[in-house]
């Protein structure tokens, strides 16, 4: 026992506690942001798609300013927060850097949390752009509740970065394959979401988690909630549920598929 | 105390649906190890061994023998199907994070982050081991100097040569100053200069007490560097001993080659009591003896008595490669 203490350190288990793992997750997130922010699939899905889709949805249509801002923010936060995660895992499996991470003193949850954190930050940073543009160009036409918008942004980034972990669970080492699969899924969700239109006009809107973020932003920009008087509370509750559910599902799936990544 | 104890370690793979459909495993050498009709592939099959603290332990085997699967289980990449791994007496899987904290791993394939510089790679790994920023930078710079990469520390590692990447991998594995270092084919495909640097530094670290577990195809590296060698074939351990003992184990006879300045009489040599057989091969005599020491002494006496002069003497011993091939092809069980 004495030798073990000498080898592993007396405070071994304390030192490897939650705070330490959180710090290590932050290091992984920083690495992901530094390496992957400029990779073509991330730029295409995280920046180019939102711009193209924005013009596709809005050109030639007369859309009220709050719906324009909420739609764009929702689309940007969704696409950017889900752009890094599904790319990182197959890429790192292919480059064998995922193996390197596994051999380091970090748990799988730490790695997943680190990846989620990078997606989260990517989503938050980029969704600030339409908000800032909205404030600059439309500040005279709308009233804005910044606090609610910011909380909603953080919550939505959490939900969609958890969702991105689900997308990254298939144990492939070919980023191209997973990007096609994620695109199909993401477009389906986008079309199920009431972007740039009143929520009540979309019959299937309740399915998509984006709906609840759009509703919060709409309320913060002076519109009425689509879900009644306590609509905003319902939005926060449902978004939180989606976030926890996605995170739980992602951890389960990764636990199941992790060993399959190392078959080669 | 043993640094590593492996008991009954086993890894079975079940082929994926795709592999089943194609009717073959991803690694063709594993195909022949399927168990009957249930398609389970026995990559590592109930192996036991110990690695002593402070030794260089070599793990040899042909392609697909189970070397990499074993090292992957020891480093926590793959979870064993069965068996136990003790690291300094503590069960690895009871607290893998704690065990990994004292380990360093250099894989066969260079898995550095290509988009990060050498220094950034080291700093990132240092962060994952919980080393403070100041200490990280200082250790990284020391290692980069030691491995002759300091000048290129701000260059993205995708611009490094294969040898430089391998050296960087070693630096990354050494960042945490591990107690056990796992090396998967550390000198494979390297230029002579990188290979020499790496071998020298591995020896230096070992002298300072670091336990080294290495797999290699290079018999000269194994012979030169390892204190003990384990040989694995088709997932089973077929030999474990010091290189010298392994060679003795397979030594069929003891012999000495004598080069004389003039002809000696084969019949006279054969009459010596310690000599079993004499073969004249080109310009030398291959003399098989009962005992090497007695044989040489008696032959030298004979040389003196006959006024012969010796140009060169070679004692014959099997090369590790021969031992390896014999064990692997002969199917001897350990």
mmCIF file of C-alpha atoms in Angstrom, chain B residues 23-297:
data_model
loop_
_atom_site.group_PDB
_atom_site.id
_atom_site.type_symbol
_atom_site.label_atom_id
_atom_site.label_comp_id
_atom_site.label_asym_id
_atom_site.label_seq_id
_atom_site.Cartn_x
_atom_site.Cartn_y
_atom_site.Cartn_z
ATOM 1 C CA UNK B 23 -17.331 -13.138 -44.355
ATOM 2 C CA UNK B 24 -14.013 -11.846 -43.111
ATOM 3 C CA UNK B 25 -12.439 -9.927 -40.264
ATOM 4 C CA UNK B 26 -10.931 -6.441 -40.695
ATOM 5 C CA UNK B 27 -7.560 -7.862 -39.808
ATOM 6 C CA UNK B 28 -7.097 -10.909 -42.055
ATOM 7 C CA UNK B 29 -4.519 -12.440 -39.704
ATOM 8 C CA UNK B 30 -7.232 -12.688 -37.072
ATOM 9 C CA UNK B 31 -9.484 -14.653 -39.395
ATOM 10 C CA UNK B 32 -7.835 -17.942 -38.584
ATOM 11 C CA UNK B 33 -8.491 -17.442 -34.894
ATOM 12 C CA UNK B 34 -12.254 -17.570 -35.118
ATOM 13 C CA UNK B 35 -13.866 -19.908 -32.643
ATOM 14 C CA UNK B 36 -15.967 -22.404 -34.533
ATOM 15 C CA UNK B 37 -19.151 -21.093 -36.066
ATOM 16 C CA UNK B 38 -19.853 -18.363 -33.562
ATOM 17 C CA UNK B 39 -17.415 -16.013 -35.354
ATOM 18 C CA UNK B 40 -15.676 -14.788 -32.217
ATOM 19 C CA UNK B 41 -12.123 -13.704 -32.926
ATOM 20 C CA UNK B 42 -9.619 -14.439 -30.170
ATOM 21 C CA UNK B 43 -7.169 -11.537 -30.502
ATOM 22 C CA UNK B 44 -5.532 -12.145 -27.108
ATOM 23 C CA UNK B 45 -6.110 -15.476 -25.449
ATOM 24 C CA UNK B 46 -5.605 -15.864 -21.696
ATOM 25 C CA UNK B 47 -2.106 -14.460 -21.297
ATOM 26 C CA UNK B 48 -0.186 -13.961 -18.035
ATOM 27 C CA UNK B 49 3.019 -12.037 -17.432
ATOM 28 C CA UNK B 50 4.672 -9.553 -15.095
ATOM 29 C CA UNK B 51 6.787 -6.534 -15.888
ATOM 30 C CA UNK B 52 9.268 -5.694 -13.143
ATOM 31 C CA UNK B 53 9.631 -2.144 -11.952
ATOM 32 C CA UNK B 54 12.481 -0.470 -13.837
ATOM 33 C CA UNK B 55 12.955 -3.015 -16.610
ATOM 34 C CA UNK B 56 12.656 -2.749 -20.379
ATOM 35 C CA UNK B 57 10.149 -5.384 -21.366
ATOM 36 C CA UNK B 58 9.919 -6.340 -25.031
ATOM 37 C CA UNK B 59 6.765 -7.737 -26.553
ATOM 38 C CA UNK B 60 7.419 -9.518 -29.827
ATOM 39 C CA UNK B 61 5.169 -11.242 -32.287
ATOM 40 C CA UNK B 62 4.324 -11.465 -35.963
ATOM 41 C CA UNK B 63 1.672 -9.233 -37.542
ATOM 42 C CA UNK B 64 -1.751 -9.825 -36.039
ATOM 43 C CA UNK B 65 -0.307 -11.816 -33.118
ATOM 44 C CA UNK B 66 -2.052 -9.619 -30.543
ATOM 45 C CA UNK B 67 0.723 -7.174 -29.602
ATOM 46 C CA UNK B 68 -1.183 -3.990 -30.313
ATOM 47 C CA UNK B 69 -4.391 -5.375 -28.807
ATOM 48 C CA UNK B 70 -2.434 -6.163 -25.619
ATOM 49 C CA UNK B 71 -0.824 -2.718 -25.449
ATOM 50 C CA UNK B 72 -4.231 -1.143 -26.126
ATOM 51 C CA UNK B 73 -5.694 -3.046 -23.199
ATOM 52 C CA UNK B 74 -2.781 -2.081 -20.951
ATOM 53 C CA UNK B 75 -3.212 1.592 -21.802
ATOM 54 C CA UNK B 76 -6.991 1.602 -21.387
ATOM 55 C CA UNK B 77 -7.971 1.978 -25.024
ATOM 56 C CA UNK B 78 -9.614 -1.438 -25.207
ATOM 57 C CA UNK B 79 -11.498 -3.073 -22.389
ATOM 58 C CA UNK B 80 -10.458 -6.708 -21.859
ATOM 59 C CA UNK B 81 -13.067 -9.418 -22.362
ATOM 60 C CA UNK B 82 -11.579 -11.177 -19.388
ATOM 61 C CA UNK B 83 -8.638 -11.018 -17.022
ATOM 62 C CA UNK B 84 -6.929 -8.558 -14.764
ATOM 63 C CA UNK B 85 -4.331 -5.812 -15.177
ATOM 64 C CA UNK B 86 -2.557 -4.572 -12.070
ATOM 65 C CA UNK B 87 -0.509 -1.387 -12.226
ATOM 66 C CA UNK B 88 1.787 -1.171 -9.217
ATOM 67 C CA UNK B 89 -0.577 -3.504 -7.420
ATOM 68 C CA UNK B 90 -3.765 -1.612 -8.225
ATOM 69 C CA UNK B 91 -6.406 -2.942 -10.564
ATOM 70 C CA UNK B 92 -6.341 -0.767 -13.691
ATOM 71 C CA UNK B 93 -10.063 -0.878 -14.357
ATOM 72 C CA UNK B 94 -10.995 -0.016 -10.761
ATOM 73 C CA UNK B 95 -9.587 3.454 -11.330
ATOM 74 C CA UNK B 96 -8.347 3.849 -14.920
ATOM 75 C CA UNK B 97 -7.835 7.615 -14.615
ATOM 76 C CA UNK B 98 -5.508 7.190 -11.651
ATOM 77 C CA UNK B 99 -3.572 4.461 -13.451
ATOM 78 C CA UNK B 100 -3.285 6.515 -16.647
ATOM 79 C CA UNK B 101 -1.888 9.408 -14.626
ATOM 80 C CA UNK B 102 1.389 7.475 -14.206
ATOM 81 C CA UNK B 103 1.551 6.115 -17.763
ATOM 82 C CA UNK B 104 2.821 7.440 -21.063
ATOM 83 C CA UNK B 105 1.957 5.926 -24.426
ATOM 84 C CA UNK B 106 3.647 6.149 -27.812
ATOM 85 C CA UNK B 107 1.418 4.459 -30.384
ATOM 86 C CA UNK B 108 2.579 2.915 -33.639
ATOM 87 C CA UNK B 109 0.873 5.539 -35.759
ATOM 88 C CA UNK B 110 1.860 9.149 -35.192
ATOM 89 C CA UNK B 111 -1.245 10.604 -33.576
ATOM 90 C CA UNK B 112 -0.031 14.099 -32.893
ATOM 91 C CA UNK B 113 -2.391 16.990 -33.549
ATOM 92 C CA UNK B 114 -1.233 18.048 -37.001
ATOM 93 C CA UNK B 115 -2.792 21.519 -36.752
ATOM 94 C CA UNK B 116 -1.032 22.330 -33.501
ATOM 95 C CA UNK B 117 2.637 23.231 -33.209
ATOM 96 C CA UNK B 118 5.063 20.962 -31.373
ATOM 97 C CA UNK B 119 4.918 23.179 -28.312
ATOM 98 C CA UNK B 120 1.104 23.380 -28.400
ATOM 99 C CA UNK B 121 0.852 19.596 -28.639
ATOM 100 C CA UNK B 122 3.000 19.205 -25.539
ATOM 101 C CA UNK B 123 1.201 21.946 -23.671
ATOM 102 C CA UNK B 124 -2.190 20.357 -24.408
ATOM 103 C CA UNK B 125 -1.050 16.948 -23.173
ATOM 104 C CA UNK B 126 0.461 18.591 -20.085
ATOM 105 C CA UNK B 127 -2.910 20.214 -19.384
ATOM 106 C CA UNK B 128 -4.648 16.841 -19.580
ATOM 107 C CA UNK B 129 -2.219 15.538 -16.954
ATOM 108 C CA UNK B 130 -2.954 18.513 -14.710
ATOM 109 C CA UNK B 131 0.475 20.129 -14.970
ATOM 110 C CA UNK B 132 0.526 23.846 -14.187
ATOM 111 C CA UNK B 133 1.072 26.278 -17.071
ATOM 112 C CA UNK B 134 4.535 27.365 -15.908
ATOM 113 C CA UNK B 135 5.669 23.797 -15.352
ATOM 114 C CA UNK B 136 4.149 22.723 -18.701
ATOM 115 C CA UNK B 137 6.114 25.237 -20.701
ATOM 116 C CA UNK B 138 9.321 24.509 -18.837
ATOM 117 C CA UNK B 139 8.984 20.712 -19.235
ATOM 118 C CA UNK B 140 7.957 21.028 -22.875
ATOM 119 C CA UNK B 141 10.974 23.165 -23.694
ATOM 120 C CA UNK B 142 13.325 20.789 -21.885
ATOM 121 C CA UNK B 143 11.942 17.806 -23.775
ATOM 122 C CA UNK B 144 12.016 19.602 -27.117
ATOM 123 C CA UNK B 145 15.673 20.455 -26.516
ATOM 124 C CA UNK B 146 16.487 16.891 -25.487
ATOM 125 C CA UNK B 147 14.814 15.444 -28.567
ATOM 126 C CA UNK B 148 16.344 18.062 -30.875
ATOM 127 C CA UNK B 149 13.002 19.651 -31.794
ATOM 128 C CA UNK B 150 13.381 22.963 -29.997
ATOM 129 C CA UNK B 151 14.166 24.925 -33.153
ATOM 130 C CA UNK B 152 10.926 23.683 -34.738
ATOM 131 C CA UNK B 153 8.727 24.146 -31.670
ATOM 132 C CA UNK B 154 6.535 26.802 -33.305
ATOM 133 C CA UNK B 155 6.097 24.830 -36.527
ATOM 134 C CA UNK B 156 2.789 23.001 -37.062
ATOM 135 C CA UNK B 157 3.466 19.320 -36.607
ATOM 136 C CA UNK B 158 1.993 18.458 -40.004
ATOM 137 C CA UNK B 159 5.203 19.941 -41.370
ATOM 138 C CA UNK B 160 7.387 17.591 -39.296
ATOM 139 C CA UNK B 161 9.145 14.599 -40.888
ATOM 140 C CA UNK B 162 8.206 11.074 -39.751
ATOM 141 C CA UNK B 163 11.211 10.915 -37.438
ATOM 142 C CA UNK B 164 10.383 14.308 -35.943
ATOM 143 C CA UNK B 165 6.769 13.270 -35.387
ATOM 144 C CA UNK B 166 7.943 10.110 -33.642
ATOM 145 C CA UNK B 167 10.215 12.175 -31.415
ATOM 146 C CA UNK B 168 7.348 14.543 -30.679
ATOM 147 C CA UNK B 169 5.186 11.549 -29.750
ATOM 148 C CA UNK B 170 7.837 10.475 -27.275
ATOM 149 C CA UNK B 171 7.981 13.991 -25.849
ATOM 150 C CA UNK B 172 4.177 13.915 -25.450
ATOM 151 C CA UNK B 173 4.381 10.580 -23.649
ATOM 152 C CA UNK B 174 7.131 11.896 -21.378
ATOM 153 C CA UNK B 175 5.421 15.202 -20.523
ATOM 154 C CA UNK B 176 3.925 13.789 -17.332
ATOM 155 C CA UNK B 177 7.188 12.082 -16.336
ATOM 156 C CA UNK B 178 5.436 8.692 -16.291
ATOM 157 C CA UNK B 179 6.435 5.710 -14.189
ATOM 158 C CA UNK B 180 5.585 3.341 -17.059
ATOM 159 C CA UNK B 181 6.149 4.104 -20.722
ATOM 160 C CA UNK B 182 4.380 2.055 -23.400
ATOM 161 C CA UNK B 183 6.010 2.083 -26.803
ATOM 162 C CA UNK B 184 4.363 0.494 -29.832
ATOM 163 C CA UNK B 185 7.035 -0.042 -32.496
ATOM 164 C CA UNK B 186 9.062 3.030 -31.445
ATOM 165 C CA UNK B 187 11.698 2.818 -34.179
ATOM 166 C CA UNK B 188 9.596 1.398 -36.998
ATOM 167 C CA UNK B 189 10.332 3.051 -40.344
ATOM 168 C CA UNK B 190 12.605 5.719 -38.887
ATOM 169 C CA UNK B 191 15.799 7.155 -40.326
ATOM 170 C CA UNK B 192 19.028 6.083 -38.637
ATOM 171 C CA UNK B 193 19.518 9.401 -36.816
ATOM 172 C CA UNK B 194 16.020 9.449 -35.262
ATOM 173 C CA UNK B 195 16.286 5.780 -34.398
ATOM 174 C CA UNK B 196 19.606 6.305 -32.579
ATOM 175 C CA UNK B 197 18.294 9.349 -30.682
ATOM 176 C CA UNK B 198 15.163 7.495 -29.609
ATOM 177 C CA UNK B 199 16.983 4.337 -28.516
ATOM 178 C CA UNK B 200 19.534 6.323 -26.522
ATOM 179 C CA UNK B 201 16.904 8.388 -24.763
ATOM 180 C CA UNK B 202 14.745 5.359 -23.962
ATOM 181 C CA UNK B 203 17.788 3.785 -22.311
ATOM 182 C CA UNK B 204 18.517 6.996 -20.401
ATOM 183 C CA UNK B 205 14.969 7.219 -19.067
ATOM 184 C CA UNK B 206 15.080 3.560 -18.104
ATOM 185 C CA UNK B 207 18.335 4.105 -16.217
ATOM 186 C CA UNK B 208 16.522 6.758 -14.213
ATOM 187 C CA UNK B 209 13.961 4.174 -13.115
ATOM 188 C CA UNK B 210 11.256 4.342 -15.760
ATOM 189 C CA UNK B 211 9.653 1.001 -16.649
ATOM 190 C CA UNK B 212 9.421 0.511 -20.409
ATOM 191 C CA UNK B 213 7.000 -1.813 -22.165
ATOM 192 C CA UNK B 214 7.717 -1.954 -25.870
ATOM 193 C CA UNK B 215 6.506 -3.908 -28.861
ATOM 194 C CA UNK B 216 8.843 -4.208 -31.795
ATOM 195 C CA UNK B 217 9.433 -6.095 -34.998
ATOM 196 C CA UNK B 218 13.117 -5.231 -34.904
ATOM 197 C CA UNK B 219 14.980 -8.134 -33.318
ATOM 198 C CA UNK B 220 18.178 -6.112 -33.023
ATOM 199 C CA UNK B 221 16.342 -3.437 -31.045
ATOM 200 C CA UNK B 222 14.797 -6.107 -28.813
ATOM 201 C CA UNK B 223 18.121 -7.884 -28.317
ATOM 202 C CA UNK B 224 20.001 -4.662 -27.640
ATOM 203 C CA UNK B 225 17.513 -2.916 -25.378
ATOM 204 C CA UNK B 226 15.231 -5.360 -23.589
ATOM 205 C CA UNK B 227 15.908 -6.932 -20.207
ATOM 206 C CA UNK B 228 13.224 -9.526 -20.873
ATOM 207 C CA UNK B 229 11.208 -10.480 -23.894
ATOM 208 C CA UNK B 230 7.773 -12.026 -24.251
ATOM 209 C CA UNK B 231 6.801 -13.621 -27.541
ATOM 210 C CA UNK B 232 3.153 -13.716 -28.523
ATOM 211 C CA UNK B 233 1.717 -15.687 -31.400
ATOM 212 C CA UNK B 234 -1.919 -16.107 -32.417
ATOM 213 C CA UNK B 235 -2.980 -14.424 -29.186
ATOM 214 C CA UNK B 236 -1.050 -16.777 -26.916
ATOM 215 C CA UNK B 237 2.209 -16.201 -25.071
ATOM 216 C CA UNK B 238 4.756 -18.700 -26.357
ATOM 217 C CA UNK B 239 7.932 -17.511 -24.662
ATOM 218 C CA UNK B 240 9.133 -15.189 -21.902
ATOM 219 C CA UNK B 241 12.699 -14.783 -20.697
ATOM 220 C CA UNK B 242 15.834 -12.695 -21.060
ATOM 221 C CA UNK B 243 17.165 -12.492 -24.641
ATOM 222 C CA UNK B 244 20.162 -14.601 -23.588
ATOM 223 C CA UNK B 245 18.034 -17.339 -22.053
ATOM 224 C CA UNK B 246 15.668 -17.370 -24.988
ATOM 225 C CA UNK B 247 18.616 -17.906 -27.277
ATOM 226 C CA UNK B 248 19.941 -20.689 -25.042
ATOM 227 C CA UNK B 249 16.532 -22.284 -24.987
ATOM 228 C CA UNK B 250 16.663 -22.712 -28.708
ATOM 229 C CA UNK B 251 20.366 -23.390 -29.013
ATOM 230 C CA UNK B 252 20.621 -26.842 -30.572
ATOM 231 C CA UNK B 253 24.385 -27.043 -30.218
ATOM 232 C CA UNK B 254 27.387 -25.038 -29.035
ATOM 233 C CA UNK B 255 30.064 -24.342 -31.581
ATOM 234 C CA UNK B 256 33.125 -22.259 -32.264
ATOM 235 C CA UNK B 257 34.562 -21.201 -35.618
ATOM 236 C CA UNK B 258 38.374 -21.208 -35.884
ATOM 237 C CA UNK B 259 40.281 -19.485 -38.683
ATOM 238 C CA UNK B 260 43.874 -20.831 -38.852
ATOM 239 C CA UNK B 261 46.822 -19.492 -40.813
ATOM 240 C CA UNK B 262 47.422 -23.007 -42.191
ATOM 241 C CA UNK B 263 45.446 -26.219 -42.612
ATOM 242 C CA UNK B 264 44.641 -28.296 -39.533
ATOM 243 C CA UNK B 265 43.781 -31.979 -39.534
ATOM 244 C CA UNK B 266 40.025 -32.507 -39.103
ATOM 245 C CA UNK B 267 40.502 -36.040 -37.754
ATOM 246 C CA UNK B 268 42.853 -34.809 -35.003
ATOM 247 C CA UNK B 269 40.407 -32.117 -33.983
ATOM 248 C CA UNK B 270 37.597 -34.640 -33.923
ATOM 249 C CA UNK B 271 39.603 -36.852 -31.568
ATOM 250 C CA UNK B 272 39.629 -34.187 -28.873
ATOM 251 C CA UNK B 273 37.410 -35.270 -25.991
ATOM 252 C CA UNK B 274 35.294 -32.094 -25.867
ATOM 253 C CA UNK B 275 34.728 -31.989 -29.632
ATOM 254 C CA UNK B 276 31.606 -33.560 -31.094
ATOM 255 C CA UNK B 277 32.004 -32.757 -34.751
ATOM 256 C CA UNK B 278 34.201 -30.726 -37.112
ATOM 257 C CA UNK B 279 33.005 -29.184 -40.358
ATOM 258 C CA UNK B 280 35.452 -27.520 -42.712
ATOM 259 C CA UNK B 281 33.662 -24.613 -44.311
ATOM 260 C CA UNK B 282 35.632 -22.535 -46.851
ATOM 261 C CA UNK B 283 38.627 -21.133 -44.875
ATOM 262 C CA UNK B 284 37.463 -21.968 -41.353
ATOM 263 C CA UNK B 285 36.593 -24.919 -39.095
ATOM 264 C CA UNK B 286 33.120 -25.020 -37.572
ATOM 265 C CA UNK B 287 33.753 -27.089 -34.431
ATOM 266 C CA UNK B 288 30.780 -28.376 -32.480
ATOM 267 C CA UNK B 289 31.631 -28.953 -28.837
ATOM 268 C CA UNK B 290 29.967 -30.539 -25.804
ATOM 269 C CA UNK B 291 30.790 -27.542 -23.628
ATOM 270 C CA UNK B 292 31.931 -24.208 -25.001
ATOM 271 C CA UNK B 293 34.450 -23.386 -22.258
ATOM 272 C CA UNK B 294 36.086 -26.831 -22.115
ATOM 273 C CA UNK B 295 36.058 -27.055 -25.875
ATOM 274 C CA UNK B 296 37.864 -23.759 -26.462
ATOM 275 C CA UNK B 297 40.496 -24.564 -23.804
#
